[in-house]
Amino acid sequence: MMNWKIQKLLNGETIISKEPGNSMLPILKSKQPVVLSPISWEDCDVGDMVYCKVRGNCFTHLVKGKNARRGLLIGNNRGHLNGWTKNVYGKVTEILPFE
């Protein structure tokens, strides 16, 4: 079964996502809401924050590199690289405050 976030983004919907974890501090706090807008990897640039799948895991992480053959190099904000992927579904267009 496909992740509901991926399904909505593939359908062209903009969604709000909250993910746990501290790998994106200080940009994003754990479970901080973000607006994700549909995007393809080809339209992303280095420095963008994207919702993607790398080696079976979904993350909101940073684009660290771009290569026409390999796709995007994804990493967190603490120096860790997750790997290359073309499975990019959404781009963070707004970081929302905690309610």
XYZ file of C-alpha atoms in Angstrom:
99
model
C 0.000 0.000 0.000
C 1.276 3.451 -0.902
C 2.002 6.139 1.674
C -0.984 8.564 1.779
C 1.330 11.580 1.451
C 2.873 10.211 -1.755
C -0.580 9.371 -3.136
C -1.911 12.886 -2.532
C 1.212 14.552 -3.952
C 1.096 12.321 -7.052
C -2.547 13.405 -7.466
C -1.372 17.026 -7.565
C -2.554 17.927 -4.062
C -0.697 20.220 -1.664
C -0.594 18.726 1.846
C 0.576 19.466 5.380
C 3.062 16.992 6.827
C 4.518 16.549 10.333
C 7.449 14.179 10.757
C 9.233 13.169 13.941
C 13.003 13.449 14.287
C 15.736 15.986 14.910
C 17.894 15.463 11.820
C 16.750 18.745 10.273
C 17.430 21.017 13.279
C 17.599 23.987 13.439
C 15.591 24.406 10.199
C 12.794 22.045 11.280
C 11.887 20.808 14.740
C 10.463 17.334 15.364
C 6.819 17.171 14.205
C 6.854 20.782 12.967
C 4.195 21.149 10.269
C 5.294 21.965 6.724
C 3.403 22.589 3.491
C 4.406 20.118 0.753
C 3.632 20.984 -2.858
C 3.926 18.415 -5.657
C 7.224 18.495 -7.581
C 9.348 16.213 -9.737
C 13.042 15.685 -9.036
C 13.981 17.439 -12.274
C 12.447 20.688 -10.956
C 14.409 20.635 -7.682
C 17.589 22.555 -6.936
C 20.420 22.044 -4.457
C 19.292 23.482 -1.121
C 15.596 22.666 -1.609
C 13.822 20.764 1.158
C 11.915 17.848 -0.376
C 9.740 14.885 0.616
C 11.297 11.843 -0.999
C 11.948 8.129 -0.742
C 15.526 6.857 -0.416
C 16.178 3.112 -0.057
C 12.577 2.459 0.981
C 12.403 5.216 3.612
C 10.492 8.491 3.260
C 12.092 11.697 4.514
C 11.749 15.445 4.387
C 15.396 16.262 3.773
C 17.681 18.609 1.864
C 18.861 18.293 -1.721
C 22.667 18.143 -1.499
C 23.457 17.410 -5.138
C 21.868 16.918 -8.539
C 22.908 14.655 -11.378
C 21.017 14.021 -14.629
C 21.656 10.268 -14.445
C 21.421 9.592 -10.698
C 18.789 12.129 -9.637
C 19.114 14.019 -6.357
C 21.552 13.433 -3.511
C 19.506 13.627 -0.297
C 20.849 14.443 3.142
C 19.819 15.842 6.508
C 20.907 19.119 8.094
C 23.598 17.455 10.221
C 25.983 16.302 7.502
C 24.527 12.813 6.879
C 23.888 11.765 3.285
C 21.047 9.295 2.648
C 21.825 8.573 -1.010
C 20.637 9.271 -4.545
C 16.987 9.118 -5.607
C 14.584 10.142 -8.323
C 11.623 9.338 -6.020
C 10.848 12.933 -5.077
C 7.196 13.773 -4.459
C 6.950 17.145 -2.762
C 8.851 20.320 -1.969
C 8.543 22.233 1.302
C 7.014 25.550 0.273
C 6.253 26.790 3.796
C 7.327 25.943 7.353
C 4.341 26.415 9.657
C 4.448 27.423 13.329
C 3.445 24.942 16.014
C -0.189 25.447 17.011
